[in-house]
């Protein structure tokens, strides 16, 4: 007799839990992918769907990973995109923490590029330091026309000036795809 009462009690708790779980269940999964990526030369177009204010939005960026020869994971990434379609293009540079302060990052097309894109350090945590800046339309036109690599310049923690080549292989095509996404 006790086993029947215990079983009935367990069943009642299970049914209550199942009903509560069903009420809190997330909405069904969309038939559209949450994340997509496409590769254009050395650049990758990455798009994600997320919910914001009960509305689904799609955010895309083009990104370039920087890897040292013989290492599996990148030591830095450069991403260009916009949070909202009406916003200007924004560049973000992430690098392992080995930077000098105060300093900034300069994205240039060559030695004679005095204007460049200024990226200011905004955050530095144990895993990475982040620099952000706006990519203006005139700068974008210059970068899309490049056939030679550009460069990212910044100071490491010892104050030494570092220059990382920025591939332009596929950059123009990736930006064109970004504009359509």
Short mmCIF file of C-alpha atoms in Angstrom, two decimals:
data_model
loop_
_atom_site.label_atom_id
_atom_site.label_comp_id
_atom_site.label_asym_id
_atom_site.label_seq_id
_atom_site.Cartn_x
_atom_site.Cartn_y
_atom_site.Cartn_z
CA UNK A 1 0.00 0.00 0.00
CA UNK A 2 2.83 2.42 0.78
CA UNK A 3 4.44 1.79 -2.61
CA UNK A 4 1.22 2.79 -4.39
CA UNK A 5 1.00 6.04 -2.41
CA UNK A 6 4.69 6.78 -3.04
CA UNK A 7 4.29 6.03 -6.75
CA UNK A 8 1.16 8.21 -6.96
CA UNK A 9 2.96 11.00 -5.12
CA UNK A 10 6.00 10.76 -7.41
CA UNK A 11 3.71 10.74 -10.46
CA UNK A 12 1.86 13.86 -9.21
CA UNK A 13 5.17 15.70 -8.64
CA UNK A 14 6.41 14.65 -12.09
CA UNK A 15 3.22 15.89 -13.76
CA UNK A 16 3.42 19.22 -11.90
CA UNK A 17 7.07 19.62 -12.91
CA UNK A 18 6.29 18.73 -16.55
CA UNK A 19 3.46 21.28 -16.65
CA UNK A 20 5.71 23.95 -15.13
CA UNK A 21 8.48 23.10 -17.61
CA UNK A 22 6.05 23.27 -20.54
CA UNK A 23 4.87 26.71 -19.41
CA UNK A 24 8.48 27.98 -19.29
CA UNK A 25 9.57 26.20 -22.47
CA UNK A 26 11.41 28.37 -24.98
CA UNK A 27 9.77 29.14 -28.30
CA UNK A 28 10.30 26.60 -31.07
CA UNK A 29 13.58 26.67 -32.97
CA UNK A 30 13.43 28.65 -36.22
CA UNK A 31 14.02 26.99 -39.57
CA UNK A 32 16.55 29.76 -40.29
CA UNK A 33 20.10 29.22 -38.95
CA UNK A 34 21.10 31.25 -35.90
CA UNK A 35 24.67 31.71 -37.15
CA UNK A 36 26.08 31.67 -40.66
CA UNK A 37 29.49 32.33 -42.13
CA UNK A 38 30.96 32.67 -45.59
CA UNK A 39 34.63 32.95 -46.52
CA UNK A 40 35.96 35.44 -49.06
CA UNK A 41 39.69 34.93 -49.47
CA UNK A 42 41.18 35.55 -46.01
CA UNK A 43 38.06 37.33 -44.69
CA UNK A 44 34.96 35.73 -43.16
CA UNK A 45 31.45 37.19 -43.15
CA UNK A 46 29.77 36.14 -39.88
CA UNK A 47 26.08 36.71 -39.18
CA UNK A 48 24.04 35.95 -36.06
CA UNK A 49 20.32 36.15 -35.35
CA UNK A 50 19.36 37.29 -31.88
CA UNK A 51 16.28 38.56 -30.12
CA UNK A 52 16.15 42.18 -29.01
CA UNK A 53 13.01 43.79 -27.57
CA UNK A 54 10.93 40.76 -28.65
CA UNK A 55 12.12 41.27 -32.22
CA UNK A 56 14.56 39.09 -34.12
CA UNK A 57 17.53 40.97 -35.55
CA UNK A 58 20.47 39.91 -37.68
CA UNK A 59 23.92 41.30 -36.96
CA UNK A 60 26.79 40.72 -39.39
CA UNK A 61 30.49 41.54 -39.54
CA UNK A 62 33.53 40.70 -41.64
CA UNK A 63 36.49 39.34 -39.71
CA UNK A 64 40.13 38.46 -40.17
CA UNK A 65 42.00 36.19 -37.76
CA UNK A 66 45.75 36.60 -37.18
CA UNK A 67 47.71 33.43 -36.48
CA UNK A 68 51.36 32.85 -35.78
CA UNK A 69 52.93 30.13 -37.88
CA UNK A 70 52.76 26.80 -36.08
CA UNK A 71 50.03 27.84 -33.64
CA UNK A 72 46.46 26.51 -33.70
CA UNK A 73 44.52 29.47 -32.41
CA UNK A 74 44.65 33.12 -33.46
CA UNK A 75 46.43 35.67 -31.28
CA UNK A 76 44.32 38.54 -32.65
CA UNK A 77 41.19 39.33 -34.67
CA UNK A 78 40.00 42.35 -36.63
CA UNK A 79 36.25 42.69 -37.22
CA UNK A 80 34.36 45.34 -39.18
CA UNK A 81 30.60 45.72 -39.02
CA UNK A 82 27.70 47.72 -37.63
CA UNK A 83 25.28 47.00 -34.82
CA UNK A 84 22.42 48.70 -36.67
CA UNK A 85 22.01 49.19 -40.43
CA UNK A 86 22.02 52.99 -40.05
CA UNK A 87 25.22 53.07 -37.96
CA UNK A 88 28.62 53.78 -39.54
CA UNK A 89 31.01 50.88 -40.00
CA UNK A 90 32.87 50.10 -36.82
CA UNK A 91 36.24 48.32 -36.50
CA UNK A 92 37.15 46.21 -33.48
CA UNK A 93 40.61 44.75 -32.85
CA UNK A 94 41.08 42.01 -30.23
CA UNK A 95 44.58 40.92 -29.23
CA UNK A 96 46.14 38.89 -26.44
CA UNK A 97 47.07 41.21 -23.57
CA UNK A 98 50.54 42.51 -24.32
CA UNK A 99 49.96 46.18 -25.06
CA UNK A 100 51.36 49.47 -23.76
CA UNK A 101 49.21 52.13 -22.12
CA UNK A 102 48.67 54.87 -22.99
CA UNK A 103 48.69 54.05 -26.69
CA UNK A 104 46.28 53.31 -29.51
CA UNK A 105 46.02 51.17 -32.61
CA UNK A 106 46.37 52.53 -36.14
CA UNK A 107 44.97 50.71 -39.17
CA UNK A 108 46.85 52.01 -42.22
CA UNK A 109 47.14 51.14 -45.88
CA UNK A 110 50.89 51.89 -46.17
CA UNK A 111 53.80 53.94 -44.76
CA UNK A 112 52.44 57.14 -46.34
CA UNK A 113 48.94 56.79 -44.85
CA UNK A 114 48.93 59.51 -42.20
CA UNK A 115 45.16 59.47 -41.74
CA UNK A 116 44.45 55.77 -41.18
CA UNK A 117 41.74 54.42 -38.91
CA UNK A 118 42.32 55.15 -35.23
CA UNK A 119 41.25 52.42 -32.82
CA UNK A 120 41.30 53.30 -29.14
CA UNK A 121 41.86 50.73 -26.41
CA UNK A 122 38.56 50.33 -24.57
CA UNK A 123 38.91 47.16 -22.47
CA UNK A 124 41.66 44.84 -21.34
CA UNK A 125 40.92 41.60 -19.48
CA UNK A 126 42.96 38.46 -18.85
CA UNK A 127 42.04 36.93 -22.22
CA UNK A 128 42.21 39.93 -24.58
CA UNK A 129 42.51 43.67 -25.06
CA UNK A 130 39.99 45.46 -27.26
CA UNK A 131 40.38 48.58 -29.41
CA UNK A 132 37.48 50.20 -31.27
CA UNK A 133 37.03 52.91 -33.87
CA UNK A 134 34.90 54.14 -36.73
CA UNK A 135 35.70 53.15 -40.30
CA UNK A 136 34.79 56.21 -42.41
CA UNK A 137 33.50 55.98 -45.99
CA UNK A 138 36.60 57.56 -47.59
CA UNK A 139 38.85 55.15 -45.68
CA UNK A 140 36.66 52.25 -46.75
CA UNK A 141 37.03 53.17 -50.44
CA UNK A 142 40.83 53.17 -50.08
CA UNK A 143 40.82 49.79 -48.32
CA UNK A 144 38.50 48.19 -50.89
CA UNK A 145 40.86 49.27 -53.69
CA UNK A 146 43.98 47.80 -52.03
CA UNK A 147 45.80 44.87 -53.58
CA UNK A 148 48.74 44.89 -51.15
CA UNK A 149 48.33 44.18 -47.42
CA UNK A 150 47.53 47.01 -45.05
CA UNK A 151 48.79 47.03 -41.47
CA UNK A 152 47.77 47.31 -37.85
CA UNK A 153 50.25 49.19 -35.70
CA UNK A 154 50.39 49.34 -31.91
CA UNK A 155 52.88 49.20 -29.05
CA UNK A 156 53.48 46.04 -27.03
CA UNK A 157 53.92 46.12 -23.25
CA UNK A 158 57.64 46.91 -23.61
CA UNK A 159 56.85 49.97 -25.76
CA UNK A 160 58.10 48.33 -28.94
CA UNK A 161 56.14 49.34 -32.07
CA UNK A 162 54.49 46.29 -33.66
CA UNK A 163 53.18 46.14 -37.20
CA UNK A 164 50.88 43.30 -38.23
CA UNK A 165 50.12 42.83 -41.94
CA UNK A 166 46.39 42.96 -42.74
CA UNK A 167 45.43 40.82 -45.72
CA UNK A 168 43.19 42.46 -48.28
CA UNK A 169 42.59 39.18 -50.13
CA UNK A 170 38.78 38.91 -50.28
CA UNK A 171 38.20 42.11 -48.27
CA UNK A 172 36.27 43.95 -50.97
CA UNK A 173 34.09 40.91 -51.71
CA UNK A 174 33.40 40.35 -48.00
CA UNK A 175 32.39 44.01 -47.57
CA UNK A 176 30.09 43.79 -50.60
CA UNK A 177 28.45 40.72 -49.06
CA UNK A 178 28.18 42.55 -45.71
CA UNK A 179 26.35 45.42 -47.43
CA UNK A 180 23.79 42.94 -48.81
CA UNK A 181 23.25 41.08 -45.54
#
